[in-house]
């Protein structure tokens, strides 16, 4: 290559590889931050948009201004080509297919990458890899520390009386949703004995959370259903009852078109113990409700 410029021919394979190698936007964001740093390039992306749109906007922006961003774009190409085994995809529903698609896309990219490797000498390439490894290790450490902090807060909440427990649960849920890059429209707030909120996750959701001694009955779910149905047609509800639901309540709401999905305290335990990603849990609960009509399935059933 005579000049330091990335050919347009590699941009589409790069977009495909990035979009398929990362299922969760938080993982994609962590990878991009390790490649490009935490500055304006990654921070100014619209992380509420679809994943493919985010990737396309990033790659096209870097390619359009190679005078400033050639090194960034080269780093991104080389780092993506270095992904050889996106094994985390195997844990998803239909994971074998998703894994195979990602591996094919990465192989396609890798076949075009050798000319770009020659733009870096061995010392520069070794330093790039060390820098990436350090950045990824730091982000993993920060995520693990925050999850451990939330785990300890959760254990403390269990011992609290009702009123302070509600405020502590509010803090916990805000931190949990932020950690997993789920966009809360405003901080969740305690109202009486319940927590109300709204968030965006592949669609619009209302949230209601209760932590009371008795299991949640049909009447409470009826009231929440009314709130959901007063919103736009594509709005769903997430009802969190820490102590679970009466069997009759689950049965009633599993014999109609689902307008909400249900979580309980054991679901949260599975998330903070690292057994399942919160985004994966919400997605698989919604898929289960759409396919079966059943509004509750335990996280531990999903992960087997």
Coordinates of C-alpha atoms in Angstrom, one line a residue:
X1 CA 0.0 0.0 0.0
X2 CA 1.6 3.2 -1.2
X3 CA -0.1 5.6 1.2
X4 CA -1.5 5.3 4.7
X5 CA -5.1 5.0 3.8
X6 CA -7.7 2.3 4.4
X7 CA -9.4 1.0 1.3
X8 CA -13.3 1.2 1.2
X9 CA -13.3 -2.6 0.3
X10 CA -12.5 -3.5 3.9
X11 CA -15.2 -1.4 5.6
X12 CA -18.1 -3.7 5.0
X13 CA -16.3 -6.8 6.3
X14 CA -15.3 -4.7 9.3
X15 CA -18.9 -3.7 10.0
X16 CA -20.2 -7.2 9.6
X17 CA -17.5 -8.6 11.9
X18 CA -18.1 -6.0 14.6
X19 CA -21.9 -6.4 14.4
X20 CA -21.8 -10.2 14.7
X21 CA -19.0 -10.7 17.1
X22 CA -20.7 -8.7 19.9
X23 CA -24.3 -9.5 20.9
X24 CA -24.6 -7.0 23.7
X25 CA -24.0 -3.3 23.2
X26 CA -22.1 -3.1 26.5
X27 CA -19.6 -5.6 25.3
X28 CA -19.2 -3.8 21.9
X29 CA -18.7 -0.5 23.8
X30 CA -16.1 -2.0 26.0
X31 CA -14.2 -3.4 23.0
X32 CA -14.4 -0.1 21.1
X33 CA -13.2 1.8 24.2
X34 CA -10.2 -0.6 24.4
X35 CA -9.4 0.0 20.8
X36 CA -10.1 3.8 20.6
X37 CA -10.0 5.0 24.1
X38 CA -12.8 6.5 26.1
X39 CA -12.8 9.9 24.3
X40 CA -15.1 11.6 21.9
X41 CA -15.1 8.8 19.2
X42 CA -16.9 6.3 21.4
X43 CA -18.6 8.6 23.8
X44 CA -20.4 10.6 21.1
X45 CA -22.0 7.5 19.5
X46 CA -25.8 7.1 20.1
X47 CA -25.9 4.0 22.2
X48 CA -29.7 3.9 22.2
X49 CA -29.6 3.2 18.5
X50 CA -29.5 -0.3 16.9
X51 CA -26.1 -2.1 17.1
X52 CA -25.6 -2.2 13.4
X53 CA -26.4 1.5 13.1
X54 CA -23.8 2.3 15.8
X55 CA -21.2 0.2 14.1
X56 CA -21.9 1.8 10.6
X57 CA -21.8 5.3 12.0
X58 CA -18.5 4.7 13.8
X59 CA -16.7 3.0 10.8
X60 CA -18.0 5.5 8.3
X61 CA -17.0 8.5 10.5
X62 CA -13.5 7.2 10.9
X63 CA -13.1 6.3 7.2
X64 CA -14.4 9.8 6.2
X65 CA -11.8 11.6 8.2
X66 CA -8.7 9.4 7.9
X67 CA -6.4 12.4 8.1
X68 CA -7.3 12.5 11.8
X69 CA -8.5 9.0 12.5
X70 CA -6.3 6.7 10.3
X71 CA -4.6 5.2 13.4
X72 CA -7.9 4.7 15.1
X73 CA -9.4 2.9 12.1
X74 CA -6.3 0.8 11.7
X75 CA -6.4 -0.2 15.3
X76 CA -10.0 -1.1 15.0
X77 CA -9.4 -3.3 11.9
X78 CA -6.4 -5.1 13.5
X79 CA -8.1 -5.6 16.9
X80 CA -11.3 -7.0 15.3
X81 CA -9.3 -9.4 13.1
X82 CA -7.6 -10.6 16.3
X83 CA -10.9 -12.0 17.6
X84 CA -10.6 -15.6 16.9
X85 CA -13.1 -17.3 19.2
X86 CA -16.3 -15.3 20.2
X87 CA -17.3 -18.1 22.5
X88 CA -19.6 -15.9 24.6
X89 CA -22.1 -16.1 21.7
X90 CA -22.6 -19.9 22.3
X91 CA -24.4 -19.0 25.6
X92 CA -27.2 -17.2 23.7
X93 CA -30.4 -18.7 22.4
X94 CA -29.6 -20.2 19.0
X95 CA -25.9 -19.7 20.1
X96 CA -24.4 -22.2 17.6
X97 CA -25.8 -20.3 14.7
X98 CA -24.8 -16.9 16.0
X99 CA -21.3 -18.2 16.8
X100 CA -20.9 -19.7 13.3
X101 CA -22.0 -16.4 11.6
X102 CA -19.6 -14.4 13.7
X103 CA -16.7 -16.7 12.9
X104 CA -17.4 -16.6 9.2
X105 CA -17.5 -12.8 9.3
X106 CA -14.3 -12.6 11.2
X107 CA -12.6 -15.0 8.8
X108 CA -13.7 -12.8 5.9
X109 CA -12.2 -9.8 7.5
X110 CA -9.0 -11.6 8.4
X111 CA -8.4 -12.6 4.8
X112 CA -8.1 -8.9 3.9
X113 CA -6.1 -7.7 6.8
X114 CA -2.5 -8.6 6.1
X115 CA -1.6 -5.5 4.1
X116 CA -2.7 -3.4 7.1
X117 CA -0.6 -5.4 9.5
X118 CA 2.5 -4.5 7.4
X119 CA 1.8 -0.8 8.1
X120 CA 2.9 -1.6 11.7
X121 CA 6.3 -2.8 12.6
X122 CA 6.7 -5.6 15.2
X123 CA 7.4 -3.3 18.1
X124 CA 4.4 -1.0 17.4
X125 CA 2.1 -4.1 16.9
X126 CA 3.3 -5.6 20.2
X127 CA 2.7 -2.3 22.0
X128 CA -0.8 -2.0 20.5
X129 CA -1.7 -5.5 21.7
X130 CA -0.3 -4.8 25.2
X131 CA -2.3 -1.6 25.4
X132 CA -5.5 -3.3 24.3
X133 CA -5.0 -6.1 26.8
X134 CA -4.5 -3.6 29.6
X135 CA -7.6 -1.7 28.6
X136 CA -9.8 -4.8 28.4
X137 CA -8.5 -6.1 31.7
X138 CA -9.2 -2.8 33.4
X139 CA -12.7 -2.7 32.0
X140 CA -13.4 -6.2 33.1
X141 CA -12.0 -5.4 36.6
X142 CA -14.2 -2.3 36.8
X143 CA -17.3 -4.2 35.8
X144 CA -16.5 -7.0 38.3
X145 CA -15.9 -4.5 41.1
X146 CA -19.2 -2.7 40.4
X147 CA -21.1 -6.0 40.2
X148 CA -19.6 -7.0 43.6
X149 CA -20.6 -3.7 45.1
X150 CA -24.1 -4.3 43.9
X151 CA -24.0 -7.8 45.3
X152 CA -23.1 -6.6 48.7
X153 CA -25.7 -3.9 48.6
X154 CA -28.3 -6.5 47.7
X155 CA -27.4 -8.6 50.7
X156 CA -27.6 -5.6 52.9
X157 CA -31.1 -4.7 51.6
X158 CA -32.4 -8.1 52.6
X159 CA -31.9 -7.2 56.3
X160 CA -33.6 -3.8 56.2
X161 CA -37.1 -2.9 57.4
X162 CA -39.7 -2.0 54.7
X163 CA -39.2 1.8 54.2
X164 CA -35.4 2.0 54.0
X165 CA -35.4 -1.3 52.1
X166 CA -37.5 0.5 49.3
X167 CA -35.0 3.3 49.0
X168 CA -32.1 0.9 49.0
X169 CA -33.7 -1.2 46.3
X170 CA -34.2 2.0 44.2
X171 CA -30.5 2.7 44.4
X172 CA -29.7 -0.9 43.6
X173 CA -31.9 -1.1 40.5
X174 CA -30.6 2.2 39.2
X175 CA -27.0 0.9 39.6
X176 CA -27.8 -2.5 38.1
X177 CA -29.5 -1.1 35.0
X178 CA -26.7 1.4 34.4
X179 CA -24.1 -1.3 34.8
X180 CA -25.7 -3.4 32.0
X181 CA -26.2 -0.3 29.7
X182 CA -30.0 -0.4 29.9
X183 CA -31.3 3.1 29.3
X184 CA -33.5 4.3 32.2
X185 CA -35.5 7.3 31.1
X186 CA -35.1 8.8 34.6
X187 CA -33.8 7.4 37.8
X188 CA -36.3 4.8 39.2
X189 CA -38.2 6.3 42.2
X190 CA -39.9 4.9 45.3
X191 CA -43.6 5.7 45.4
X192 CA -45.3 4.4 48.6
X193 CA -44.3 0.7 48.7
X194 CA -43.4 0.4 45.1
X195 CA -40.7 1.6 42.6
X196 CA -41.8 3.1 39.4
X197 CA -39.8 3.8 36.3
X198 CA -39.4 3.5 32.6
X199 CA -36.5 2.2 30.4
X200 CA -35.6 1.4 26.8
X201 CA -34.4 -2.1 25.9
X202 CA -35.2 -3.1 22.3
X203 CA -38.5 -1.2 22.9
X204 CA -40.1 0.8 25.6
X205 CA -40.8 -0.6 29.1
X206 CA -42.6 0.6 32.2
X207 CA -41.1 -0.8 35.5
X208 CA -42.9 -1.6 38.7
X209 CA -41.0 -3.2 41.6
X210 CA -42.5 -4.4 44.9
X211 CA -40.8 -5.8 48.0
X212 CA -43.5 -6.9 50.4
X213 CA -43.9 -9.8 52.7
X214 CA -46.7 -11.5 50.8
X215 CA -46.5 -12.7 47.2
X216 CA -48.0 -10.4 44.6
X217 CA -51.6 -11.0 43.7
X218 CA -53.7 -10.4 40.6
X219 CA -55.0 -7.0 41.8
X220 CA -51.5 -5.5 41.8
X221 CA -50.8 -6.8 38.3
X222 CA -54.2 -5.6 37.1
X223 CA -53.3 -2.1 38.3
X224 CA -49.9 -2.2 36.5
X225 CA -51.5 -3.6 33.3
X226 CA -53.7 -0.4 33.2
X227 CA -50.6 1.8 33.3
X228 CA -49.0 -0.2 30.5
X229 CA -52.1 -0.2 28.3
X230 CA -52.4 3.6 28.6
X231 CA -49.1 4.0 26.8
X232 CA -48.3 3.4 23.1
X233 CA -49.1 0.0 21.7
X234 CA -45.5 -1.3 21.6
X235 CA -44.9 -0.5 25.3
X236 CA -44.4 -3.5 27.6
X237 CA -44.2 -3.8 31.4
X238 CA -41.6 -5.3 33.6
X239 CA -43.0 -6.3 37.0
X240 CA -40.5 -7.1 39.7
X241 CA -41.9 -8.8 42.8
X242 CA -39.0 -9.6 45.2
X243 CA -41.0 -12.3 47.0
X244 CA -42.7 -13.8 44.0
X245 CA -46.2 -14.1 42.7
X246 CA -49.3 -16.0 43.7
X247 CA -49.8 -19.0 41.3
X248 CA -53.2 -17.7 40.3
X249 CA -51.7 -14.3 39.3
X250 CA -49.2 -15.9 37.0
X251 CA -51.9 -18.2 35.6
X252 CA -54.3 -15.4 34.9
X253 CA -51.7 -13.4 33.0
X254 CA -50.5 -16.4 31.1
X255 CA -53.8 -16.9 29.4
X256 CA -54.0 -13.7 27.4
X257 CA -51.7 -11.7 25.1
X258 CA -48.7 -10.8 27.4
X259 CA -48.4 -7.1 28.2
X260 CA -45.7 -7.6 30.8
X261 CA -43.0 -9.9 31.9
X262 CA -42.2 -10.9 35.5
X263 CA -39.1 -11.0 37.6
X264 CA -38.5 -12.0 41.2
X265 CA -35.8 -11.9 43.7
X266 CA -34.1 -15.1 42.6
X267 CA -33.8 -13.6 39.1
X268 CA -31.8 -10.7 40.5
X269 CA -29.7 -13.1 42.5
X270 CA -28.8 -14.9 39.2
X271 CA -27.7 -11.6 37.7
X272 CA -25.6 -10.4 40.5
X273 CA -24.0 -13.8 41.0
X274 CA -22.9 -13.6 37.4
X275 CA -25.0 -16.5 36.2
X276 CA -26.8 -14.5 33.5
X277 CA -26.5 -11.1 31.9
X278 CA -29.4 -8.8 32.7
X279 CA -29.9 -8.0 29.0
X280 CA -29.9 -11.7 28.2
X281 CA -32.4 -12.4 31.0
X282 CA -34.8 -9.7 29.8
X283 CA -34.6 -10.8 26.2
X284 CA -35.1 -14.5 26.9
X285 CA -38.0 -13.8 29.2
X286 CA -39.7 -11.7 26.6
X287 CA -39.1 -14.3 23.9
X288 CA -40.5 -17.0 26.2
X289 CA -43.6 -14.9 26.8
X290 CA -44.1 -14.2 23.1
X291 CA -43.8 -17.8 22.1
X292 CA -45.7 -19.5 25.0
X293 CA -47.9 -16.8 26.6
X294 CA -46.2 -17.5 29.9
X295 CA -45.3 -14.3 31.6
X296 CA -42.9 -15.8 34.1
X297 CA -40.0 -18.1 33.7
X298 CA -37.1 -18.3 36.2
X299 CA -33.6 -17.3 35.3
X300 CA -32.4 -20.6 36.7
X301 CA -34.7 -22.5 34.3
X302 CA -33.3 -20.5 31.4
X303 CA -29.7 -21.2 32.3
X304 CA -30.4 -24.8 33.1

